[in-house]
Coordinates of C-alpha atoms and ligand atoms in Angstrom, one line a residue:
M916 CA -29.5 -36.5 46.5
D917 CA -33.2 -36.3 46.5
I918 CA -33.7 -32.6 46.8
S919 CA -37.3 -33.0 47.7
T920 CA -36.4 -34.5 51.1
T921 CA -34.4 -31.4 52.1
S922 CA -35.6 -28.7 54.5
E923 CA -35.1 -26.1 51.8
W924 CA -37.5 -27.9 49.6
G925 CA -39.9 -28.2 52.5
R926 CA -39.8 -24.4 53.1
V927 CA -40.6 -23.6 49.5
S928 CA -43.4 -26.2 49.6
A929 CA -44.9 -24.6 52.7
L930 CA -44.8 -21.2 51.0
A931 CA -46.5 -22.6 47.9
E932 CA -49.5 -23.7 50.1
S933 CA -50.5 -20.1 50.2
F934 CA -49.8 -19.4 46.6
A935 CA -53.5 -18.7 46.0
D936 CA -53.3 -15.8 48.5
L937 CA -50.4 -14.2 46.8
D938 CA -52.2 -11.3 45.1
L939 CA -50.4 -8.9 42.9
R940 CA -52.7 -6.0 43.7
C941 CA -51.9 -6.4 47.4
L942 CA -48.2 -7.1 46.9
F943 CA -47.9 -3.8 44.9
A944 CA -50.1 -1.9 47.3
E945 CA -48.1 -3.0 50.3
D946 CA -44.7 -2.3 48.8
P947 CA -44.3 0.9 46.8
G948 CA -40.7 0.0 46.0
R949 CA -41.7 -3.4 44.6
A950 CA -41.3 -2.6 40.9
E951 CA -37.8 -1.1 41.4
R952 CA -36.7 -3.8 43.8
L953 CA -37.7 -6.7 41.6
T954 CA -36.3 -5.1 38.4
F955 CA -32.8 -6.4 37.4
R956 CA -30.3 -5.3 34.8
V957 CA -27.9 -7.4 32.8
G958 CA -26.1 -5.9 29.8
D959 CA -28.8 -4.0 27.9
L960 CA -31.6 -6.1 29.3
V961 CA -34.0 -4.7 31.9
V962 CA -35.8 -7.6 33.4
D963 CA -38.9 -6.7 35.5
L964 CA -39.9 -9.6 37.7
S965 CA -42.2 -7.5 39.9
K966 CA -45.3 -8.9 38.3
Q967 CA -44.4 -12.4 39.4
R968 CA -46.3 -13.9 42.2
V969 CA -43.4 -14.0 44.6
T970 CA -42.5 -12.2 47.8
G971 CA -39.1 -11.4 49.2
E972 CA -39.6 -14.6 51.3
T973 CA -40.3 -16.7 48.3
V974 CA -37.2 -15.5 46.5
E975 CA -35.1 -16.1 49.6
A976 CA -36.4 -19.6 50.0
L977 CA -35.8 -20.3 46.3
V978 CA -32.3 -19.0 46.5
A979 CA -31.7 -21.3 49.6
L980 CA -33.0 -24.2 47.6
A981 CA -30.6 -23.4 44.7
D982 CA -27.8 -23.2 47.2
R983 CA -28.7 -26.6 48.6
A984 CA -28.9 -28.0 45.0
G985 CA -25.4 -26.7 44.5
L986 CA -26.2 -24.3 41.6
S987 CA -23.1 -22.1 41.9
Q988 CA -20.8 -25.2 42.0
R989 CA -22.5 -26.7 39.1
V990 CA -22.2 -23.5 37.0
E991 CA -18.5 -23.3 38.0
A992 CA -18.0 -27.0 37.0
M993 CA -19.7 -26.4 33.6
M994 CA -17.7 -23.3 32.8
R995 CA -14.5 -25.0 33.9
G996 CA -15.0 -27.7 31.4
D997 CA -15.8 -30.6 33.7
R998 CA -17.7 -33.5 32.2
I999 CA -21.0 -32.6 33.8
N1000 CA -23.1 -34.3 31.1
T1001 CA -22.5 -37.6 32.8
T1002 CA -24.9 -39.8 30.8
E1003 CA -23.0 -38.9 27.6
D1004 CA -19.7 -38.5 29.4
R1005 CA -19.1 -35.0 28.0
A1006 CA -18.2 -31.6 29.0
V1007 CA -20.7 -28.8 28.4
L1008 CA -18.8 -25.8 27.1
H1009 CA -21.0 -23.6 24.9
T1010 CA -19.8 -20.7 27.1
A1011 CA -16.2 -21.3 25.8
L1012 CA -17.5 -20.4 22.3
R1013 CA -18.0 -16.8 23.4
A1014 CA -15.1 -16.4 25.7
G1015 CA -12.5 -13.7 24.8
Q1016 CA -9.3 -14.5 23.0
G1017 CA -7.1 -14.6 26.1
A1018 CA -9.3 -16.8 28.2
V1019 CA -8.2 -20.2 29.4
I1020 CA -10.9 -22.8 29.5
E1021 CA -9.6 -26.4 29.8
V1022 CA -12.0 -29.1 28.8
D1023 CA -11.7 -32.3 30.7
E1024 CA -10.6 -34.9 28.1
G1025 CA -10.6 -37.8 30.5
S1026 CA -7.4 -39.8 30.4
A1027 CA -5.9 -37.3 27.9
G1028 CA -6.0 -34.6 30.7
R1029 CA -7.2 -31.1 30.1
T1030 CA -6.9 -29.0 27.0
N1031 CA -7.4 -25.2 26.6
V1032 CA -10.0 -24.9 23.9
V1033 CA -10.1 -21.1 23.5
G1034 CA -7.4 -21.0 20.9
Q1035 CA -9.1 -23.6 18.6
V1036 CA -12.4 -21.8 19.0
H1037 CA -10.9 -18.6 17.8
D1038 CA -9.0 -20.3 15.0
L1039 CA -12.1 -21.9 13.7
R1040 CA -14.0 -18.6 13.9
G1041 CA -11.2 -17.1 11.9
R1042 CA -11.7 -19.7 9.2
M1043 CA -15.5 -19.1 9.3
A1044 CA -14.9 -15.4 9.0
D1045 CA -12.6 -15.8 6.0
F1046 CA -15.0 -18.1 4.2
C1047 CA -18.0 -15.9 4.9
A1048 CA -16.1 -12.8 3.7
R1049 CA -15.3 -14.6 0.4
V1050 CA -19.0 -15.5 0.0
R1051 CA -20.2 -12.0 0.9
D1052 CA -17.6 -10.3 -1.3
G1053 CA -18.5 -12.5 -4.3
D1054 CA -15.0 -14.1 -4.2
W1055 CA -16.2 -17.6 -3.5
L1056 CA -17.4 -18.6 -6.9
G1057 CA -19.7 -21.4 -7.9
C1058 CA -18.5 -23.9 -10.5
T1059 CA -19.7 -21.7 -13.4
G1060 CA -17.7 -18.7 -12.1
A1061 CA -20.8 -17.0 -10.7
P1062 CA -20.8 -15.6 -7.1
I1063 CA -23.1 -17.1 -4.5
D1064 CA -26.5 -15.3 -4.0
N1065 CA -28.3 -17.9 -1.8
V1066 CA -27.2 -20.0 1.1
V1067 CA -29.4 -23.0 2.0
N1068 CA -28.8 -24.3 5.5
I1069 CA -29.8 -28.0 5.8
G1070 CA -30.0 -29.1 9.4
I1071 CA -32.6 -29.8 12.0
G1072 CA -33.1 -29.2 15.8
G1073 CA -30.1 -27.2 17.1
S1074 CA -28.5 -27.3 13.6
D1075 CA -31.5 -25.3 12.3
L1076 CA -33.4 -23.4 15.0
G1077 CA -30.5 -21.3 16.3
P1078 CA -29.3 -19.9 12.9
S1079 CA -32.8 -19.5 11.6
L1080 CA -33.9 -17.7 14.7
A1081 CA -30.9 -15.3 14.5
Y1082 CA -31.2 -14.9 10.7
E1083 CA -34.8 -13.6 11.2
A1084 CA -34.0 -11.6 14.3
L1085 CA -31.1 -9.8 12.6
A1086 CA -32.8 -9.0 9.4
A1087 CA -31.7 -5.4 9.7
Y1088 CA -28.1 -6.5 9.7
R1089 CA -28.2 -8.7 6.6
H1090 CA -26.0 -8.5 3.6
G1091 CA -27.7 -6.8 0.6
R1092 CA -27.2 -9.6 -1.9
L1093 CA -27.0 -12.8 0.1
R1094 CA -30.1 -14.6 1.2
C1095 CA -30.4 -17.6 3.4
R1096 CA -33.0 -20.3 3.5
F1097 CA -33.3 -22.9 6.2
V1098 CA -34.5 -26.4 5.4
S1099 CA -35.1 -28.9 8.2
N1100 CA -38.2 -31.0 7.6
V1101 CA -37.8 -34.3 5.8
D1102 CA -41.1 -33.5 4.1
S1103 CA -39.8 -32.8 0.6
H1104 CA -42.0 -29.7 0.3
D1105 CA -39.6 -28.0 2.7
L1106 CA -36.6 -28.5 0.5
L1107 CA -38.3 -28.3 -2.9
G1108 CA -40.1 -25.2 -1.8
A1109 CA -36.9 -23.6 -0.8
L1110 CA -35.1 -24.5 -4.0
S1111 CA -38.0 -23.8 -6.4
D1112 CA -36.8 -20.3 -7.5
L1113 CA -33.1 -20.8 -6.9
D1114 CA -30.4 -21.1 -9.5
P1115 CA -28.0 -24.0 -8.8
A1116 CA -25.1 -21.9 -10.2
T1117 CA -25.5 -19.3 -7.4
T1118 CA -26.6 -21.5 -4.5
L1119 CA -24.4 -22.7 -1.7
F1120 CA -25.5 -25.5 0.6
V1121 CA -24.4 -25.7 4.3
V1122 CA -25.1 -29.1 5.6
A1123 CA -25.1 -28.7 9.4
S1124 CA -25.2 -31.8 11.5
K1125 CA -23.1 -32.4 14.5
T1126 CA -23.4 -36.2 14.2
F1127 CA -23.8 -36.3 10.4
T1128 CA -26.1 -39.3 11.0
T1129 CA -29.5 -37.4 11.3
S1130 CA -31.7 -39.0 8.7
E1131 CA -33.8 -35.9 7.9
T1132 CA -30.6 -33.9 7.2
L1133 CA -28.8 -36.5 5.2
T1134 CA -31.9 -37.2 3.1
N1135 CA -32.4 -33.5 2.4
A1136 CA -28.7 -33.1 1.7
A1137 CA -28.7 -36.0 -0.8
T1138 CA -31.7 -34.6 -2.6
A1139 CA -30.1 -31.2 -2.7
R1140 CA -26.9 -32.7 -4.1
R1141 CA -28.9 -34.4 -6.9
W1142 CA -30.7 -31.1 -7.7
L1143 CA -27.2 -29.5 -8.0
T1144 CA -25.4 -32.2 -9.9
D1145 CA -28.4 -32.8 -12.3
A1146 CA -27.9 -29.2 -13.4
L1147 CA -24.1 -28.7 -13.1
G1148 CA -22.5 -32.1 -12.9
D1149 CA -20.7 -34.1 -10.2
G1150 CA -17.8 -31.7 -10.1
A1151 CA -20.1 -28.9 -8.7
V1152 CA -20.3 -30.3 -5.2
A1153 CA -16.9 -29.0 -4.2
R1154 CA -17.9 -25.3 -4.8
H1155 CA -21.5 -25.6 -3.7
F1156 CA -21.5 -27.8 -0.6
V1157 CA -19.8 -27.1 2.8
A1158 CA -20.4 -29.0 6.0
V1159 CA -20.6 -28.2 9.7
S1160 CA -20.0 -31.3 11.8
A1161 CA -18.0 -33.1 14.4
D1162 CA -17.5 -36.2 12.2
A1163 CA -15.0 -35.6 9.4
A1164 CA -15.2 -39.2 8.1
A1165 CA -19.0 -39.0 7.6
V1166 CA -18.7 -35.7 5.9
T1167 CA -16.0 -37.0 3.5
E1168 CA -18.1 -40.1 2.8
F1169 CA -21.0 -37.9 1.9
G1170 CA -18.7 -36.3 -0.7
I1171 CA -17.8 -33.0 0.9
D1172 CA -14.1 -32.3 1.0
E1173 CA -12.8 -32.0 4.6
A1174 CA -11.3 -28.7 3.6
N1175 CA -14.9 -27.4 3.2
M1176 CA -15.8 -28.6 6.7
F1177 CA -16.2 -26.5 9.8
E1178 CA -15.7 -28.3 13.0
M1179 CA -18.0 -28.9 15.9
W1180 CA -16.8 -30.3 19.2
D1181 CA -18.6 -32.9 21.3
W1182 CA -18.7 -30.5 24.2
V1183 CA -21.2 -28.3 22.4
G1184 CA -24.7 -29.6 22.6
G1185 CA -26.9 -29.1 19.5
R1186 CA -29.4 -26.8 21.2
Y1187 CA -26.5 -24.7 22.6
S1188 CA -24.7 -24.4 19.3
V1189 CA -25.9 -21.2 17.5
D1190 CA -22.6 -19.7 18.6
S1191 CA -20.5 -22.5 17.0
A1192 CA -19.8 -23.3 13.4
V1193 CA -23.6 -24.1 13.2
G1194 CA -23.9 -20.3 12.9
L1195 CA -22.0 -20.3 9.5
S1196 CA -25.0 -19.4 7.4
L1197 CA -25.9 -16.7 9.9
M1198 CA -22.4 -15.3 9.8
A1199 CA -22.5 -15.3 6.0
A1200 CA -25.7 -13.3 6.2
V1201 CA -24.8 -10.7 8.9
G1202 CA -21.0 -10.7 8.7
A1203 CA -18.3 -11.8 11.1
E1204 CA -18.4 -8.5 13.1
N1205 CA -22.1 -8.8 13.9
F1206 CA -21.7 -12.5 14.7
E1207 CA -18.9 -11.6 17.1
E1208 CA -21.2 -8.9 18.6
M1209 CA -23.8 -11.6 19.3
L1210 CA -21.1 -13.7 21.1
R1211 CA -20.0 -10.7 23.1
G1212 CA -23.7 -10.2 24.2
M1213 CA -23.8 -13.9 25.3
C1214 CA -20.5 -13.4 27.2
I1215 CA -22.0 -10.5 29.2
V1216 CA -24.7 -12.7 30.5
D1217 CA -22.3 -15.6 31.0
R1218 CA -20.2 -13.5 33.3
H1219 CA -23.2 -12.2 35.2
F1220 CA -24.5 -15.8 35.6
A1221 CA -21.1 -17.0 36.8
S1222 CA -20.4 -14.2 39.2
E1223 CA -23.5 -12.4 40.5
P1224 CA -24.9 -13.6 43.8
L1225 CA -28.0 -15.6 43.3
H1226 CA -30.4 -13.0 44.8
R1227 CA -29.3 -10.5 42.1
N1228 CA -28.6 -13.1 39.4
V1229 CA -31.3 -12.5 36.8
A1230 CA -30.9 -15.8 34.9
A1231 CA -30.9 -17.8 38.1
L1232 CA -33.8 -15.9 39.6
A1233 CA -35.9 -16.3 36.4
G1234 CA -35.1 -20.0 36.4
L1235 CA -36.0 -20.4 40.1
I1236 CA -39.3 -18.6 39.5
A1237 CA -39.9 -21.1 36.7
V1238 CA -39.3 -23.9 39.2
W1239 CA -41.6 -22.3 41.7
Y1240 CA -44.5 -22.3 39.3
R1241 CA -43.9 -25.6 37.7
T1242 CA -43.0 -27.7 40.6
F1243 CA -44.5 -26.0 43.7
C1244 CA -47.5 -24.2 42.3
G1245 CA -48.5 -26.8 39.7
L1246 CA -48.6 -24.5 36.7
P1247 CA -47.8 -26.8 33.7
T1248 CA -47.0 -24.3 31.0
R1249 CA -45.1 -21.1 30.4
A1250 CA -45.6 -18.7 27.5
V1251 CA -42.9 -16.6 25.8
L1252 CA -44.4 -13.7 23.9
P1253 CA -42.0 -11.5 22.0
Y1254 CA -43.5 -8.2 20.9
S1255 CA -41.2 -8.3 17.9
Q1256 CA -41.9 -9.9 14.5
A1257 CA -38.1 -10.4 14.1
L1258 CA -38.3 -12.8 17.1
R1259 CA -41.0 -14.9 15.5
R1260 CA -38.8 -18.0 15.7
F1261 CA -37.7 -17.4 19.3
T1262 CA -40.3 -19.5 21.0
A1263 CA -39.6 -22.4 18.6
Y1264 CA -36.0 -22.1 19.5
L1265 CA -36.7 -22.0 23.2
Q1266 CA -38.9 -25.0 22.9
Q1267 CA -35.9 -27.1 22.0
L1268 CA -33.6 -25.4 24.4
D1269 CA -35.9 -25.8 27.4
M1270 CA -38.0 -28.9 26.7
E1271 CA -35.2 -31.0 25.2
S1272 CA -33.0 -30.0 28.2
N1273 CA -35.5 -30.4 31.0
G1274 CA -38.1 -32.8 29.7
K1275 CA -36.7 -35.5 32.0
R1276 CA -38.2 -37.9 34.5
V1277 CA -35.2 -39.4 36.2
R1278 CA -32.4 -37.7 38.2
F1279 CA -28.7 -38.1 37.6
D1280 CA -28.6 -41.2 39.7
G1281 CA -31.4 -42.8 37.6
E1282 CA -34.1 -42.6 40.3
A1283 CA -37.4 -41.2 39.2
V1284 CA -38.2 -37.7 40.4
S1285 CA -41.2 -37.3 42.7
Y1286 CA -42.0 -33.8 41.4
E1287 CA -42.9 -32.1 38.1
T1288 CA -40.0 -31.0 35.9
G1289 CA -39.8 -29.1 32.6
P1290 CA -42.8 -26.9 31.8
I1291 CA -44.5 -26.9 28.4
L1292 CA -43.2 -23.8 26.7
W1293 CA -45.2 -22.1 24.0
G1294 CA -46.0 -18.8 22.5
E1295 CA -46.3 -16.5 19.5
P1296 CA -45.2 -13.0 18.7
G1297 CA -47.5 -10.2 20.0
T1298 CA -49.8 -8.7 18.9
N1299 CA -51.0 -11.8 17.0
G1300 CA -51.5 -13.9 20.1
Q1301 CA -53.8 -11.2 21.6
H1302 CA -56.3 -12.1 18.9
S1303 CA -56.2 -15.8 19.5
F1304 CA -55.1 -17.4 22.8
H1305 CA -54.8 -14.4 25.1
Q1306 CA -58.5 -14.9 25.9
L1307 CA -57.4 -18.0 27.9
L1308 CA -54.5 -16.1 29.5
H1309 CA -56.9 -13.5 30.8
Q1310 CA -60.0 -15.5 31.7
G1311 CA -59.2 -19.2 31.4
T1312 CA -59.1 -21.5 34.4
T1313 CA -55.3 -22.2 34.0
V1314 CA -52.8 -19.6 35.1
V1315 CA -50.0 -19.3 32.5
P1316 CA -46.8 -17.4 33.6
C1317 CA -45.8 -15.3 30.6
D1318 CA -42.5 -13.7 29.5
F1319 CA -43.0 -10.5 27.5
I1320 CA -40.1 -9.2 25.4
V1321 CA -40.1 -5.7 24.0
F1322 CA -37.7 -3.1 22.5
A1323 CA -37.7 0.7 22.8
D1324 CA -36.7 1.1 19.1
P1325 CA -37.9 -0.8 16.1
D1326 CA -35.4 -2.9 14.1
F1327 CA -35.3 -0.6 11.1
S1328 CA -34.6 3.1 11.5
D1329 CA -37.2 3.9 8.8
A1330 CA -40.0 1.9 10.5
P1331 CA -43.2 4.0 10.9
A1332 CA -43.2 5.2 14.5
E1333 CA -46.9 4.7 14.9
H1334 CA -46.6 0.9 14.4
H1335 CA -43.9 0.6 17.0
R1336 CA -45.7 2.8 19.6
L1337 CA -48.8 0.6 19.2
L1338 CA -46.7 -2.6 19.5
V1339 CA -45.1 -1.4 22.7
A1340 CA -48.4 -0.1 24.1
N1341 CA -50.1 -3.4 23.5
C1342 CA -47.3 -5.3 25.2
L1343 CA -47.4 -3.1 28.3
A1344 CA -51.2 -3.2 28.4
Q1345 CA -51.2 -7.0 28.4
T1346 CA -48.8 -7.2 31.3
E1347 CA -51.0 -4.7 33.2
A1348 CA -54.3 -6.4 32.4
L1349 CA -53.0 -9.8 33.3
A1350 CA -51.6 -8.7 36.6
F1351 CA -54.3 -6.3 37.8
G1352 CA -57.4 -7.4 35.8
R1353 CA -60.7 -5.6 36.3
S1354 CA -62.8 -6.6 39.3
E1355 CA -66.5 -7.2 39.3
A1356 CA -67.0 -3.9 41.3
E1357 CA -65.0 -2.0 38.7
V1358 CA -66.9 -3.6 35.8
A1359 CA -70.3 -2.9 37.5
A1360 CA -69.3 0.7 38.3
A1361 CA -68.6 1.2 34.6
G1362 CA -72.3 0.6 33.9
V1363 CA -72.1 -2.8 32.4
D1364 CA -75.3 -4.8 32.1
P1365 CA -75.4 -6.8 35.4
G1366 CA -75.9 -10.1 33.5
L1367 CA -72.7 -9.5 31.7
V1368 CA -70.6 -8.5 34.7
P1369 CA -69.1 -12.0 35.3
H1370 CA -68.3 -12.3 31.6
R1371 CA -66.5 -9.0 31.5
T1372 CA -64.6 -9.4 34.8
F1373 CA -60.9 -10.0 34.6
P1374 CA -59.6 -11.9 37.7
G1375 CA -56.0 -10.6 37.2
N1376 CA -53.2 -11.9 39.3
R1377 CA -51.7 -13.6 36.3
P1378 CA -48.0 -13.4 36.5
S1379 CA -45.5 -12.2 34.0
T1380 CA -41.9 -11.1 33.4
T1381 CA -41.2 -8.1 31.1
I1382 CA -37.8 -7.9 29.4
M1383 CA -37.1 -4.6 27.8
A1384 CA -34.0 -3.6 25.8
P1385 CA -33.2 -0.5 23.7
R1386 CA -33.2 -2.4 20.4
L1387 CA -32.8 -5.9 18.9
T1388 CA -29.1 -5.6 18.1
P1389 CA -26.8 -8.7 17.6
S1390 CA -25.5 -8.2 21.2
V1391 CA -29.0 -8.0 22.6
L1392 CA -30.0 -11.2 20.8
G1393 CA -27.0 -12.9 22.3
Q1394 CA -27.9 -11.6 25.7
L1395 CA -31.5 -13.0 25.3
I1396 CA -30.3 -16.4 24.2
A1397 CA -27.8 -16.7 27.0
L1398 CA -30.4 -15.5 29.5
Y1399 CA -32.7 -18.4 28.6
E1400 CA -29.8 -20.9 28.4
H1401 CA -28.8 -20.2 31.9
Q1402 CA -32.4 -20.3 33.2
T1403 CA -32.6 -23.7 31.7
L1404 CA -29.6 -24.9 33.5
T1405 CA -30.8 -23.4 36.8
Q1406 CA -34.0 -25.4 36.6
G1407 CA -32.2 -28.6 35.7
V1408 CA -29.8 -28.2 38.7
V1409 CA -32.6 -27.7 41.2
W1410 CA -34.5 -30.7 39.8
G1411 CA -31.3 -32.8 39.9
I1412 CA -31.6 -33.8 36.2
N1413 CA -29.2 -33.8 33.3
S1414 CA -30.1 -30.9 31.1
F1415 CA -27.6 -31.9 28.4
D1416 CA -28.7 -35.3 27.1
Q1417 CA -31.7 -36.1 25.0
W1418 CA -32.2 -39.9 25.1
G1419 CA -35.9 -39.3 24.8
V1420 CA -35.6 -38.7 21.1
E1421 CA -33.9 -42.1 20.4
L1422 CA -36.8 -44.6 20.5
G1423 CA -38.8 -42.8 17.9
K1424 CA -35.7 -42.6 15.6
S1425 CA -35.0 -46.3 15.8
L1426 CA -38.7 -47.3 15.3
A1427 CA -38.9 -44.9 12.3
T1428 CA -35.9 -46.8 10.7
T1429 CA -37.7 -50.1 11.0
I1430 CA -41.0 -48.7 9.9
A1431 CA -39.4 -46.9 6.9
D1432 CA -38.3 -50.4 5.6
E1433 CA -41.7 -51.9 6.3
L1434 CA -43.5 -49.2 4.4
S1435 CA -41.5 -50.0 1.3
T1436 CA -40.7 -53.7 1.1
P1437 CA -42.3 -55.1 -2.1
T1438 CA -44.1 -57.9 -0.2
Q1439 CA -46.2 -57.5 2.9
P1440 CA -43.7 -57.6 5.8
T1441 CA -44.2 -59.5 9.1
L1442 CA -45.2 -56.7 11.5
N1443 CA -44.3 -56.9 15.1
H1444 CA -45.6 -53.7 16.5
D1445 CA -48.8 -53.1 18.5
P1446 CA -52.1 -53.8 16.7
S1447 CA -52.7 -50.1 16.0
T1448 CA -49.3 -49.4 14.5
N1449 CA -49.5 -52.7 12.5
A1450 CA -52.9 -51.7 11.1
L1451 CA -51.6 -48.2 10.2
I1452 CA -48.6 -49.6 8.3
T1453 CA -50.9 -52.0 6.4
R1454 CA -53.4 -49.2 5.7
Y1455 CA -50.6 -47.1 4.3
R1456 CA -49.4 -49.9 2.1
Q1457 CA -52.9 -50.5 0.8
L1458 CA -53.5 -46.9 0.0
R1459 CA -50.2 -46.6 -1.8
S1460 CA -50.8 -49.8 -3.8
Q1461 CA -54.4 -48.7 -4.8
R1462 CA -52.9 -45.4 -5.9
S1463 CA -50.3 -47.1 -8.1
V1464 CA -53.1 -49.3 -9.6
T1465 CA -55.3 -46.4 -10.6
Ligands
F6P1921 O1 -32.6 -35.8 17.8 C1 -32.4 -34.7 18.6 C2 -31.1 -34.0 18.1 O2 -30.0 -34.8 18.5 C3 -30.9 -32.6 18.7 O3 -30.5 -32.6 20.0 C4 -30.0 -32.0 17.7 O4 -30.0 -30.6 17.8 C5 -30.7 -32.5 16.4 O5 -31.1 -33.8 16.7 C6 -29.8 -32.5 15.2 O6 -28.6 -33.3 15.4 P1 -27.4 -33.2 14.4 O7 -26.9 -31.8 14.5 O8 -26.5 -34.2 14.9 O9 -27.9 -33.5 13.1

């Protein structure tokens, strides 16, 4: 179906024609109950949507659009285990990873029928917990008999961003001895930098790759294995390497015993996998109980998303507002600004989640969309951003909808109160300044030099969401992740695109394989790229050969 031909779409389009007239000052002045009415709660999260440029009518029209797109049915199909990722012919069941022990979730296995996956999910997590407990307790010994002090996770994309985000976010919950490092970039400085002060005898590598074909990860893993075996011999691999993957054969071929492999399933997408065995290094750092707590937090939001009517469903509403801005109001980007240093990797994590999911130009049926899809998502932790790009947020010519995330308590109980008070004050001040600005009249009345009045005027009317929670606990982190996962799906469903494939990454990968050979052949290869790429390859070869001559 082309959603853009429906009357529901037409209604939202018509409302968007007067987007410029939607003024937050007026909306608040006209409706004293607005802040309360547009603030929603899920789990520990309080989500204030009242500073978004929407009215009750906009929300109603967006909900009708979501109904027309079949959002509720799609969510049901996903959570039931249907193969909704049609271009890869897979189910999408990250929600099964956080379902309670007694739940029944039956993945559609095609001709093999349906299988309840909840048991295997919990069995695997039990294995992960046993393994992590041994590492944490110093019972998993390296080949010299020394306990493990450092875990190096080697993975990229979803096999890196989720666990590294959560490891940073849950610093207050980490084990006293164990440290994790996350290596993703094939640039050797990443790996060598991470290993530079480590002792092979006390280092454990977790090679995380769902496919076990990702060249960056396999290259880093091979170099790490050399680093280890050069120091401790080939026999060391068994005690110092474990794998997380869906491909047991590839893991064995790499030289890791299948007994040291933690399984992934094809129904968990990489960017939705922090709650799978990909979280092994995270679990080692924070312990199984905190990991389970994160999953319970996700489950709270899953239940809300699956059961709450759309007009009260926070994840759906936030996703629909994102569609409103991107598609109907023409705002190309969205900023996520956590006022929490512990969430410094959150935006990077969300970039994969949102942009790999919804950076799509064709619908399920292969037809090109006639409207804008996935926004460009970006951001930095506050207050740092205030001293760089917030200038543009306040006075630039582009309106950027922002998400602010803030916590009542700091992560560590001994944190100086003054820091946290200032952090929160800055967050709230930014949302106020963006929304209400300072008019020319107000600036002039403050006695500002008339020549400077236009420069010192803040137009305001810049929309934002504020998410507040008591503290960044494992559960709250899980709630936040699930909140954004479900917003991502909501947007994809309205746009009629498949949020679960990522074919757009393939062309670059296959070209890189060809070019890697062309860069290293001893004689000048015949190059069949475009003139620019051919010249760059040739230039690289010349520079390298000059360097080897000198
Ligand atoms: O190339 C993109 C991608 O497939 C992501 O979707 C995925 O998270 C990442 O690469 C890593 O994949 P893997 O876990 O198979 O190494």
